Amino acid sequence: ALQGIYVAHKDKYIELQQARPPQTQAEREQILYETYIDTVDVRSAIDIRQDSLVDSLIWDMKARSWSDAFARHYKLKLHRAFRDHGLDFSYIRAWAFNQNIWELTMVVDQGQLRDIQIDPRRQVNLDDVKREFTIDSGEVVTVDELIATAENLRASDLFDNVDLSVTPATDSGLAVIVGATDRGNQVIEVGARVDNERNAQIGLDLIQQSLFNTGARIGLRGHISNRIGLGEFRFQIPRIANTHLTASLSAYASFRNVWIYTTPTDQPIDENVRERTGEFSEDRIGAKLSAGQQLERNGVILG
C-alpha cells in the first residue's frame, strides 16, 4: 500500500514539475515536504544495519515524506537504537534529502575522540587533565571509559568536583569537555602525636604538586621530638609520560632514641610489668630510589 501511494505521488510530482516549476520558496518547500523517500544511503565507518532494530528503522523511513518532524522523530529513535547496540556516543552528524532522485543521505558519526577541552567557567591545566585520560585520540568514546577517566581525575589529588560532558567536534567525532576545580598545587600538612614512648611530636609536610605542569611532585617532610626526628626530601613522578609507571627518589636523615626494657626478676606470675633499664640511639642517613607501576587507581607495586 505504501509503495502504491509512493508511485502515485511520484507521478504527481513529475507532472507538477513539468507543468509549472515552483516559483516561490513556499512552493518549493511544499513540494519538498510532499516528496516521499525512495532510498536511504547510510554513510558510516561501521555497518550499523547489522543491528536489527537500526535496520528496521531505516526500512521504515521509506515511502514517508521528508520534513522537520520526520527528522526529529527518526533521529531520536535511531540514537536510542545506537545506545542499545553498544554505540554509546554514535550519532547522526548530518542528513539531507535529494528530491530529484528521492534519496535520503544519512551520515553516522561513530563517536571517536577528537579533542579534549576545558570548561571556560572552571579553568584547570589541560596537560594535567590529559595525563589522566583513558581514551586516546581517535578511539571510540564509551561510557565506561568516561567513568574511568573521571575516577582518575578525582584520584589524582589535583582536582575536585569533576564532571565530563560530550559534544560533537568541529569536523567529525566528539570533543570531551572537562569541568573541575583546581585543588591548588601547593600543600601544607601539619600533624602532632603524643605517647608515653616518645613524648610529644610535631610533623610538617610541604608539597609542590605538578612541578612546572609536568605532573612531578617534590616535598619536604619532617617531624621532631626530644626522642625522634626525621628530615626528608622527596622527588616523585606519579606517572611517567602517559604510562602507569611511577618512580620516586628521596634523601633523608633521622635519629631515634630507643628504650631498653627488661622484666623484673621478682615479678608476680599474674602481672606483666616492664622496666626501663637503658637506651640506645639509631642514627640514619641515606637515599631511597623506588620504581614500579600503578594498578590503575587501586594500588601501586614498587621495588
PDB file of N, CA and C in Angstrom, residues 65-165:
ATOM      1  N   SER A  65       7.256  10.896   3.821  1.00  0.00           N
ATOM      2  CA  SER A  65       7.639  12.228   3.347  1.00  0.00           C
ATOM      3  C   SER A  65       8.689  12.831   4.265  1.00  0.00           C
ATOM      4  N   TRP A  66       9.618  13.561   3.656  1.00  0.00           N
ATOM      5  CA  TRP A  66      10.688  14.222   4.387  1.00  0.00           C
ATOM      6  C   TRP A  66      10.197  15.556   4.949  1.00  0.00           C
ATOM      7  N   SER A  67      10.429  15.766   6.234  1.00  0.00           N
ATOM      8  CA  SER A  67      10.034  17.018   6.876  1.00  0.00           C
ATOM      9  C   SER A  67      10.851  17.168   8.149  1.00  0.00           C
ATOM     10  N   ASP A  68      10.739  18.341   8.789  1.00  0.00           N
ATOM     11  CA  ASP A  68      11.420  18.563  10.057  1.00  0.00           C
ATOM     12  C   ASP A  68      10.917  17.599  11.133  1.00  0.00           C
ATOM     13  N   ALA A  69       9.606  17.356  11.132  1.00  0.00           N
ATOM     14  CA  ALA A  69       9.035  16.432  12.116  1.00  0.00           C
ATOM     15  C   ALA A  69       9.575  15.018  11.902  1.00  0.00           C
ATOM     16  N   PHE A  70       9.701  14.610  10.622  1.00  0.00           N
ATOM     17  CA  PHE A  70      10.283  13.302  10.305  1.00  0.00           C
ATOM     18  C   PHE A  70      11.705  13.217  10.860  1.00  0.00           C
ATOM     19  N   ALA A  71      12.504  14.264  10.619  1.00  0.00           N
ATOM     20  CA  ALA A  71      13.901  14.254  11.068  1.00  0.00           C
ATOM     21  C   ALA A  71      13.992  14.139  12.578  1.00  0.00           C
ATOM     22  N   ARG A  72      13.188  14.890  13.312  1.00  0.00           N
ATOM     23  CA  ARG A  72      13.225  14.828  14.777  1.00  0.00           C
ATOM     24  C   ARG A  72      12.813  13.450  15.278  1.00  0.00           C
ATOM     25  N   HIS A  73      11.772  12.914  14.686  1.00  0.00           N
ATOM     26  CA  HIS A  73      11.235  11.626  15.139  1.00  0.00           C
ATOM     27  C   HIS A  73      12.248  10.490  14.954  1.00  0.00           C
ATOM     28  N   TYR A  74      12.803  10.385  13.756  1.00  0.00           N
ATOM     29  CA  TYR A  74      13.693   9.255  13.478  1.00  0.00           C
ATOM     30  C   TYR A  74      15.091   9.457  14.072  1.00  0.00           C
ATOM     31  N   LYS A  75      15.500  10.692  14.232  1.00  0.00           N
ATOM     32  CA  LYS A  75      16.796  10.938  14.871  1.00  0.00           C
ATOM     33  C   LYS A  75      16.777  10.430  16.312  1.00  0.00           C
ATOM     34  N   LEU A  76      15.714  10.726  17.023  1.00  0.00           N
ATOM     35  CA  LEU A  76      15.586  10.253  18.403  1.00  0.00           C
ATOM     36  C   LEU A  76      15.554   8.732  18.463  1.00  0.00           C
ATOM     37  N   LYS A  77      14.771   8.113  17.580  1.00  0.00           N
ATOM     38  CA  LYS A  77      14.667   6.651  17.584  1.00  0.00           C
ATOM     39  C   LYS A  77      16.003   5.991  17.224  1.00  0.00           C
ATOM     40  N   LEU A  78      16.702   6.543  16.238  1.00  0.00           N
ATOM     41  CA  LEU A  78      17.984   5.961  15.828  1.00  0.00           C
ATOM     42  C   LEU A  78      19.032   6.107  16.924  1.00  0.00           C
ATOM     43  N   HIS A  79      19.077   7.247  17.576  1.00  0.00           N
ATOM     44  CA  HIS A  79      20.047   7.432  18.656  1.00  0.00           C
ATOM     45  C   HIS A  79      19.800   6.447  19.796  1.00  0.00           C
ATOM     46  N   ARG A  80      18.544   6.202  20.109  1.00  0.00           N
ATOM     47  CA  ARG A  80      18.231   5.198  21.133  1.00  0.00           C
ATOM     48  C   ARG A  80      18.668   3.802  20.681  1.00  0.00           C
ATOM     49  N   ALA A  81      18.473   3.505  19.401  1.00  0.00           N
ATOM     50  CA  ALA A  81      18.893   2.198  18.874  1.00  0.00           C
ATOM     51  C   ALA A  81      20.412   2.061  18.913  1.00  0.00           C
ATOM     52  N   PHE A  82      21.127   3.145  18.612  1.00  0.00           N
ATOM     53  CA  PHE A  82      22.594   3.103  18.705  1.00  0.00           C
ATOM     54  C   PHE A  82      23.026   2.754  20.123  1.00  0.00           C
ATOM     55  N   ARG A  83      22.408   3.373  21.131  1.00  0.00           N
ATOM     56  CA  ARG A  83      22.768   3.093  22.534  1.00  0.00           C
ATOM     57  C   ARG A  83      22.528   1.624  22.873  1.00  0.00           C
ATOM     58  N   ASP A  84      21.380   1.111  22.427  1.00  0.00           N
ATOM     59  CA  ASP A  84      21.064  -0.290  22.714  1.00  0.00           C
ATOM     60  C   ASP A  84      22.045  -1.237  22.032  1.00  0.00           C
ATOM     61  N   HIS A  85      22.619  -0.793  20.927  1.00  0.00           N
ATOM     62  CA  HIS A  85      23.576  -1.609  20.173  1.00  0.00           C
ATOM     63  C   HIS A  85      24.989  -1.501  20.729  1.00  0.00           C
ATOM     64  N   GLY A  86      25.184  -0.706  21.799  1.00  0.00           N
ATOM     65  CA  GLY A  86      26.508  -0.545  22.393  1.00  0.00           C
ATOM     66  C   GLY A  86      27.315   0.594  21.825  1.00  0.00           C
ATOM     67  N   LEU A  87      26.716   1.384  20.923  1.00  0.00           N
ATOM     68  CA  LEU A  87      27.394   2.549  20.358  1.00  0.00           C
ATOM     69  C   LEU A  87      26.994   3.759  21.195  1.00  0.00           C
ATOM     70  N   ASP A  88      27.682   3.928  22.336  1.00  0.00           N
ATOM     71  CA  ASP A  88      27.243   4.875  23.358  1.00  0.00           C
ATOM     72  C   ASP A  88      27.116   6.299  22.845  1.00  0.00           C
ATOM     73  N   PHE A  89      28.045   6.729  21.980  1.00  0.00           N
ATOM     74  CA  PHE A  89      28.053   8.122  21.553  1.00  0.00           C
ATOM     75  C   PHE A  89      28.029   8.278  20.041  1.00  0.00           C
ATOM     76  N   SER A  90      27.609   7.241  19.318  1.00  0.00           N
ATOM     77  CA  SER A  90      27.386   7.393  17.883  1.00  0.00           C
ATOM     78  C   SER A  90      26.160   8.287  17.662  1.00  0.00           C
ATOM     79  N   TYR A  91      26.198   9.053  16.615  1.00  0.00           N
ATOM     80  CA  TYR A  91      25.089   9.982  16.383  1.00  0.00           C
ATOM     81  C   TYR A  91      25.004  10.318  14.899  1.00  0.00           C
ATOM     82  N   ILE A  92      23.848  10.831  14.497  1.00  0.00           N
ATOM     83  CA  ILE A  92      23.654  11.281  13.119  1.00  0.00           C
ATOM     84  C   ILE A  92      24.262  12.675  13.001  1.00  0.00           C
ATOM     85  N   ARG A  93      25.365  12.752  12.288  1.00  0.00           N
ATOM     86  CA  ARG A  93      26.037  14.041  12.151  1.00  0.00           C
ATOM     87  C   ARG A  93      25.326  14.942  11.141  1.00  0.00           C
ATOM     88  N   ALA A  94      24.821  14.354  10.097  1.00  0.00           N
ATOM     89  CA  ALA A  94      24.124  15.152   9.087  1.00  0.00           C
ATOM     90  C   ALA A  94      23.257  14.230   8.246  1.00  0.00           C
ATOM     91  N   TRP A  95      22.183  14.777   7.720  1.00  0.00           N
ATOM     92  CA  TRP A  95      21.424  14.075   6.694  1.00  0.00           C
ATOM     93  C   TRP A  95      20.727  15.088   5.801  1.00  0.00           C
ATOM     94  N   ALA A  96      20.517  14.674   4.577  1.00  0.00           N
ATOM     95  CA  ALA A  96      19.921  15.572   3.581  1.00  0.00           C
ATOM     96  C   ALA A  96      19.115  14.746   2.593  1.00  0.00           C
ATOM     97  N   PHE A  97      18.034  15.346   2.111  1.00  0.00           N
ATOM     98  CA  PHE A  97      17.164  14.659   1.169  1.00  0.00           C
ATOM     99  C   PHE A  97      17.316  15.289  -0.210  1.00  0.00           C
ATOM    100  N   ASN A  98      17.611  14.464  -1.198  1.00  0.00           N
ATOM    101  CA  ASN A  98      17.711  14.900  -2.596  1.00  0.00           C
ATOM    102  C   ASN A  98      16.383  14.600  -3.272  1.00  0.00           C
ATOM    103  N   GLN A  99      15.585  15.644  -3.505  1.00  0.00           N
ATOM    104  CA  GLN A  99      14.248  15.418  -4.042  1.00  0.00           C
ATOM    105  C   GLN A  99      14.273  15.031  -5.514  1.00  0.00           C
ATOM    106  N   ASN A 100      15.401  15.257  -6.186  1.00  0.00           N
ATOM    107  CA  ASN A 100      15.469  14.903  -7.603  1.00  0.00           C
ATOM    108  C   ASN A 100      15.605  13.402  -7.804  1.00  0.00           C
ATOM    109  N   ILE A 101      16.276  12.730  -6.878  1.00  0.00           N
ATOM    110  CA  ILE A 101      16.445  11.274  -7.010  1.00  0.00           C
ATOM    111  C   ILE A 101      15.763  10.526  -5.871  1.00  0.00           C
ATOM    112  N   TRP A 102      15.026  11.246  -5.030  1.00  0.00           N
ATOM    113  CA  TRP A 102      14.225  10.627  -3.975  1.00  0.00           C
ATOM    114  C   TRP A 102      15.097   9.854  -2.976  1.00  0.00           C
ATOM    115  N   GLU A 103      16.262  10.415  -2.672  1.00  0.00           N
ATOM    116  CA  GLU A 103      17.219   9.695  -1.823  1.00  0.00           C
ATOM    117  C   GLU A 103      17.545  10.502  -0.567  1.00  0.00           C
ATOM    118  N   LEU A 104      17.492   9.820   0.566  1.00  0.00           N
ATOM    119  CA  LEU A 104      17.896  10.404   1.841  1.00  0.00           C
ATOM    120  C   LEU A 104      19.310   9.928   2.164  1.00  0.00           C
ATOM    121  N   THR A 105      20.249  10.855   2.319  1.00  0.00           N
ATOM    122  CA  THR A 105      21.624  10.516   2.691  1.00  0.00           C
ATOM    123  C   THR A 105      21.813  10.804   4.176  1.00  0.00           C
ATOM    124  N   MET A 106      22.286   9.804   4.906  1.00  0.00           N
ATOM    125  CA  MET A 106      22.440   9.912   6.353  1.00  0.00           C
ATOM    126  C   MET A 106      23.887   9.609   6.730  1.00  0.00           C
ATOM    127  N   VAL A 107      24.548  10.555   7.367  1.00  0.00           N
ATOM    128  CA  VAL A 107      25.937  10.391   7.798  1.00  0.00           C
ATOM    129  C   VAL A 107      25.945  10.088   9.292  1.00  0.00           C
ATOM    130  N   VAL A 108      26.466   8.901   9.644  1.00  0.00           N
ATOM    131  CA  VAL A 108      26.522   8.471  11.039  1.00  0.00           C
ATOM    132  C   VAL A 108      27.954   8.580  11.535  1.00  0.00           C
ATOM    133  N   ASP A 109      28.139   9.342  12.599  1.00  0.00           N
ATOM    134  CA  ASP A 109      29.461   9.500  13.223  1.00  0.00           C
ATOM    135  C   ASP A 109      29.600   8.462  14.330  1.00  0.00           C
ATOM    136  N   GLN A 110      30.723   7.739  14.322  1.00  0.00           N
ATOM    137  CA  GLN A 110      30.910   6.658  15.283  1.00  0.00           C
ATOM    138  C   GLN A 110      31.183   7.176  16.692  1.00  0.00           C
ATOM    139  N   GLY A 111      31.592   8.428  16.816  1.00  0.00           N
ATOM    140  CA  GLY A 111      31.845   8.994  18.143  1.00  0.00           C
ATOM    141  C   GLY A 111      33.262   8.794  18.619  1.00  0.00           C
ATOM    142  N   GLN A 112      34.242   9.088  17.770  1.00  0.00           N
ATOM    143  CA  GLN A 112      35.645   8.971  18.162  1.00  0.00           C
ATOM    144  C   GLN A 112      36.129  10.252  18.828  1.00  0.00           C
ATOM    145  N   LEU A 113      37.069  10.109  19.755  1.00  0.00           N
ATOM    146  CA  LEU A 113      37.608  11.263  20.465  1.00  0.00           C
ATOM    147  C   LEU A 113      38.492  12.088  19.531  1.00  0.00           C
ATOM    148  N   ARG A 114      38.156  13.351  19.359  1.00  0.00           N
ATOM    149  CA  ARG A 114      38.935  14.258  18.517  1.00  0.00           C
ATOM    150  C   ARG A 114      39.584  15.387  19.312  1.00  0.00           C
ATOM    151  N   ASP A 115      38.984  15.760  20.435  1.00  0.00           N
ATOM    152  CA  ASP A 115      39.506  16.923  21.145  1.00  0.00           C
ATOM    153  C   ASP A 115      39.131  16.832  22.622  1.00  0.00           C
ATOM    154  N   ILE A 116      40.019  17.360  23.472  1.00  0.00           N
ATOM    155  CA  ILE A 116      39.761  17.494  24.904  1.00  0.00           C
ATOM    156  C   ILE A 116      39.793  18.975  25.230  1.00  0.00           C
ATOM    157  N   GLN A 117      38.725  19.472  25.806  1.00  0.00           N
ATOM    158  CA  GLN A 117      38.603  20.899  26.093  1.00  0.00           C
ATOM    159  C   GLN A 117      38.347  21.111  27.584  1.00  0.00           C
ATOM    160  N   ILE A 118      38.669  22.304  28.040  1.00  0.00           N
ATOM    161  CA  ILE A 118      38.431  22.692  29.426  1.00  0.00           C
ATOM    162  C   ILE A 118      37.246  23.647  29.476  1.00  0.00           C
ATOM    163  N   ASP A 119      36.338  23.391  30.393  1.00  0.00           N
ATOM    164  CA  ASP A 119      35.199  24.286  30.579  1.00  0.00           C
ATOM    165  C   ASP A 119      35.718  25.683  30.929  1.00  0.00           C
ATOM    166  N   PRO A 120      35.418  26.699  30.117  1.00  0.00           N
ATOM    167  CA  PRO A 120      35.964  28.041  30.378  1.00  0.00           C
ATOM    168  C   PRO A 120      35.514  28.628  31.708  1.00  0.00           C
ATOM    169  N   ARG A 121      34.420  28.120  32.259  1.00  0.00           N
ATOM    170  CA  ARG A 121      33.939  28.635  33.548  1.00  0.00           C
ATOM    171  C   ARG A 121      34.683  28.012  34.720  1.00  0.00           C
ATOM    172  N   ARG A 122      35.425  26.913  34.465  1.00  0.00           N
ATOM    173  CA  ARG A 122      36.129  26.195  35.539  1.00  0.00           C
ATOM    174  C   ARG A 122      37.495  25.784  35.013  1.00  0.00           C
ATOM    175  N   GLN A 123      38.395  26.719  34.939  1.00  0.00           N
ATOM    176  CA  GLN A 123      39.682  26.504  34.289  1.00  0.00           C
ATOM    177  C   GLN A 123      40.617  25.654  35.150  1.00  0.00           C
ATOM    178  N   VAL A 124      41.176  24.611  34.541  1.00  0.00           N
ATOM    179  CA  VAL A 124      42.239  23.805  35.135  1.00  0.00           C
ATOM    180  C   VAL A 124      43.285  23.552  34.050  1.00  0.00           C
ATOM    181  N   ASN A 125      44.419  22.988  34.451  1.00  0.00           N
ATOM    182  CA  ASN A 125      45.505  22.787  33.498  1.00  0.00           C
ATOM    183  C   ASN A 125      45.197  21.631  32.553  1.00  0.00           C
ATOM    184  N   LEU A 126      45.266  21.899  31.242  1.00  0.00           N
ATOM    185  CA  LEU A 126      44.905  20.897  30.240  1.00  0.00           C
ATOM    186  C   LEU A 126      45.873  19.716  30.254  1.00  0.00           C
ATOM    187  N   ASP A 127      47.162  19.960  30.422  1.00  0.00           N
ATOM    188  CA  ASP A 127      48.146  18.867  30.419  1.00  0.00           C
ATOM    189  C   ASP A 127      47.902  17.908  31.574  1.00  0.00           C
ATOM    190  N   ASP A 128      47.565  18.441  32.749  1.00  0.00           N
ATOM    191  CA  ASP A 128      47.259  17.582  33.898  1.00  0.00           C
ATOM    192  C   ASP A 128      46.033  16.721  33.617  1.00  0.00           C
ATOM    193  N   VAL A 129      45.059  17.301  32.926  1.00  0.00           N
ATOM    194  CA  VAL A 129      43.839  16.557  32.588  1.00  0.00           C
ATOM    195  C   VAL A 129      44.145  15.441  31.599  1.00  0.00           C
ATOM    196  N   LYS A 130      44.916  15.747  30.552  1.00  0.00           N
ATOM    197  CA  LYS A 130      45.192  14.760  29.510  1.00  0.00           C
ATOM    198  C   LYS A 130      45.938  13.549  30.055  1.00  0.00           C
ATOM    199  N   ARG A 131      46.780  13.739  31.066  1.00  0.00           N
ATOM    200  CA  ARG A 131      47.521  12.613  31.627  1.00  0.00           C
ATOM    201  C   ARG A 131      46.607  11.564  32.238  1.00  0.00           C
ATOM    202  N   GLU A 132      45.430  11.969  32.670  1.00  0.00           N
ATOM    203  CA  GLU A 132      44.528  11.047  33.353  1.00  0.00           C
ATOM    204  C   GLU A 132      43.491  10.418  32.423  1.00  0.00           C
ATOM    205  N   PHE A 133      43.504  10.778  31.138  1.00  0.00           N
ATOM    206  CA  PHE A 133      42.509  10.238  30.210  1.00  0.00           C
ATOM    207  C   PHE A 133      42.837   8.785  29.871  1.00  0.00           C
ATOM    208  N   THR A 134      41.828   7.943  29.877  1.00  0.00           N
ATOM    209  CA  THR A 134      41.986   6.535  29.498  1.00  0.00           C
ATOM    210  C   THR A 134      41.647   6.308  28.034  1.00  0.00           C
ATOM    211  N   ILE A 135      41.218   7.363  27.327  1.00  0.00           N
ATOM    212  CA  ILE A 135      40.844   7.264  25.919  1.00  0.00           C
ATOM    213  C   ILE A 135      41.871   8.025  25.096  1.00  0.00           C
ATOM    214  N   ASP A 136      42.442   7.376  24.099  1.00  0.00           N
ATOM    215  CA  ASP A 136      43.383   8.043  23.209  1.00  0.00           C
ATOM    216  C   ASP A 136      42.645   8.723  22.065  1.00  0.00           C
ATOM    217  N   SER A 137      43.279   9.714  21.482  1.00  0.00           N
ATOM    218  CA  SER A 137      42.687  10.404  20.338  1.00  0.00           C
ATOM    219  C   SER A 137      42.441   9.419  19.201  1.00  0.00           C
ATOM    220  N   GLY A 138      41.250   9.451  18.642  1.00  0.00           N
ATOM    221  CA  GLY A 138      40.877   8.542  17.565  1.00  0.00           C
ATOM    222  C   GLY A 138      40.137   7.309  18.027  1.00  0.00           C
ATOM    223  N   GLU A 139      40.134   7.043  19.341  1.00  0.00           N
ATOM    224  CA  GLU A 139      39.395   5.890  19.857  1.00  0.00           C
ATOM    225  C   GLU A 139      37.926   6.253  20.048  1.00  0.00           C
ATOM    226  N   VAL A 140      37.078   5.236  19.955  1.00  0.00           N
ATOM    227  CA  VAL A 140      35.645   5.440  20.145  1.00  0.00           C
ATOM    228  C   VAL A 140      35.362   5.687  21.624  1.00  0.00           C
ATOM    229  N   VAL A 141      34.595   6.719  21.906  1.00  0.00           N
ATOM    230  CA  VAL A 141      34.268   7.090  23.281  1.00  0.00           C
ATOM    231  C   VAL A 141      33.154   6.178  23.800  1.00  0.00           C
ATOM    232  N   THR A 142      33.332   5.660  25.012  1.00  0.00           N
ATOM    233  CA  THR A 142      32.301   4.844  25.652  1.00  0.00           C
ATOM    234  C   THR A 142      32.024   5.397  27.045  1.00  0.00           C
ATOM    235  N   VAL A 143      30.878   5.027  27.579  1.00  0.00           N
ATOM    236  CA  VAL A 143      30.515   5.470  28.927  1.00  0.00           C
ATOM    237  C   VAL A 143      31.503   4.930  29.951  1.00  0.00           C
ATOM    238  N   ASP A 144      31.893   3.663  29.816  1.00  0.00           N
ATOM    239  CA  ASP A 144      32.819   3.057  30.777  1.00  0.00           C
ATOM    240  C   ASP A 144      34.155   3.790  30.806  1.00  0.00           C
ATOM    241  N   GLU A 145      34.663   4.187  29.641  1.00  0.00           N
ATOM    242  CA  GLU A 145      35.939   4.894  29.600  1.00  0.00           C
ATOM    243  C   GLU A 145      35.815   6.293  30.199  1.00  0.00           C
ATOM    244  N   LEU A 146      34.684   6.946  30.001  1.00  0.00           N
ATOM    245  CA  LEU A 146      34.485   8.258  30.613  1.00  0.00           C
ATOM    246  C   LEU A 146      34.414   8.141  32.134  1.00  0.00           C
ATOM    247  N   ILE A 147      33.773   7.082  32.621  1.00  0.00           N
ATOM    248  CA  ILE A 147      33.716   6.868  34.078  1.00  0.00           C
ATOM    249  C   ILE A 147      35.117   6.634  34.634  1.00  0.00           C
ATOM    250  N   ALA A 148      35.918   5.807  33.935  1.00  0.00           N
ATOM    251  CA  ALA A 148      37.292   5.543  34.384  1.00  0.00           C
ATOM    252  C   ALA A 148      38.124   6.824  34.378  1.00  0.00           C
ATOM    253  N   THR A 149      37.950   7.658  33.357  1.00  0.00           N
ATOM    254  CA  THR A 149      38.680   8.918  33.284  1.00  0.00           C
ATOM    255  C   THR A 149      38.292   9.846  34.423  1.00  0.00           C
ATOM    256  N   ALA A 150      37.003   9.946  34.704  1.00  0.00           N
ATOM    257  CA  ALA A 150      36.549  10.799  35.803  1.00  0.00           C
ATOM    258  C   ALA A 150      37.113  10.321  37.138  1.00  0.00           C
ATOM    259  N   GLU A 151      37.166   9.002  37.343  1.00  0.00           N
ATOM    260  CA  GLU A 151      37.734   8.463  38.578  1.00  0.00           C
ATOM    261  C   GLU A 151      39.226   8.774  38.677  1.00  0.00           C
ATOM    262  N   ASN A 152      39.941   8.689  37.555  1.00  0.00           N
ATOM    263  CA  ASN A 152      41.364   9.049  37.552  1.00  0.00           C
ATOM    264  C   ASN A 152      41.563  10.511  37.927  1.00  0.00           C
ATOM    265  N   LEU A 153      40.743  11.380  37.370  1.00  0.00           N
ATOM    266  CA  LEU A 153      40.874  12.802  37.664  1.00  0.00           C
ATOM    267  C   LEU A 153      40.612  13.086  39.138  1.00  0.00           C
ATOM    268  N   ARG A 154      39.612  12.429  39.693  1.00  0.00           N
ATOM    269  CA  ARG A 154      39.299  12.648  41.107  1.00  0.00           C
ATOM    270  C   ARG A 154      40.389  12.092  42.024  1.00  0.00           C
ATOM    271  N   ALA A 155      41.047  11.011  41.593  1.00  0.00           N
ATOM    272  CA  ALA A 155      42.065  10.359  42.429  1.00  0.00           C
ATOM    273  C   ALA A 155      43.453  10.958  42.244  1.00  0.00           C
ATOM    274  N   SER A 156      43.596  11.941  41.376  1.00  0.00           N
ATOM    275  CA  SER A 156      44.921  12.481  41.063  1.00  0.00           C
ATOM    276  C   SER A 156      45.434  13.465  42.106  1.00  0.00           C
ATOM    277  N   ASP A 157      44.602  13.848  43.070  1.00  0.00           N
ATOM    278  CA  ASP A 157      44.958  14.841  44.103  1.00  0.00           C
ATOM    279  C   ASP A 157      45.081  16.252  43.536  1.00  0.00           C
ATOM    280  N   LEU A 158      44.677  16.453  42.280  1.00  0.00           N
ATOM    281  CA  LEU A 158      44.772  17.777  41.671  1.00  0.00           C
ATOM    282  C   LEU A 158      43.415  18.444  41.469  1.00  0.00           C
ATOM    283  N   PHE A 159      42.331  17.629  41.422  1.00  0.00           N
ATOM    284  CA  PHE A 159      41.033  18.175  41.032  1.00  0.00           C
ATOM    285  C   PHE A 159      39.938  17.786  42.020  1.00  0.00           C
ATOM    286  N   ASP A 160      38.977  18.680  42.146  1.00  0.00           N
ATOM    287  CA  ASP A 160      37.734  18.427  42.878  1.00  0.00           C
ATOM    288  C   ASP A 160      36.564  18.711  41.949  1.00  0.00           C
ATOM    289  N   ASN A 161      35.383  18.177  42.326  1.00  0.00           N
ATOM    290  CA  ASN A 161      34.136  18.487  41.609  1.00  0.00           C
ATOM    291  C   ASN A 161      34.270  18.239  40.109  1.00  0.00           C
ATOM    292  N   VAL A 162      34.719  17.048  39.759  1.00  0.00           N
ATOM    293  CA  VAL A 162      34.975  16.721  38.353  1.00  0.00           C
ATOM    294  C   VAL A 162      33.677  16.323  37.649  1.00  0.00           C
ATOM    295  N   ASP A 163      33.456  16.865  36.459  1.00  0.00           N
ATOM    296  CA  ASP A 163      32.371  16.372  35.605  1.00  0.00           C
ATOM    297  C   ASP A 163      32.818  16.452  34.156  1.00  0.00           C
ATOM    298  N   LEU A 164      32.282  15.538  33.347  1.00  0.00           N
ATOM    299  CA  LEU A 164      32.617  15.454  31.924  1.00  0.00           C
ATOM    300  C   LEU A 164      31.347  15.601  31.099  1.00  0.00           C
ATOM    301  N   SER A 165      31.462  16.293  29.985  1.00  0.00           N
ATOM    302  CA  SER A 165      30.353  16.377  29.032  1.00  0.00           C
ATOM    303  C   SER A 165      30.900  16.146  27.636  1.00  0.00           C
TER     304      SER A 165
END
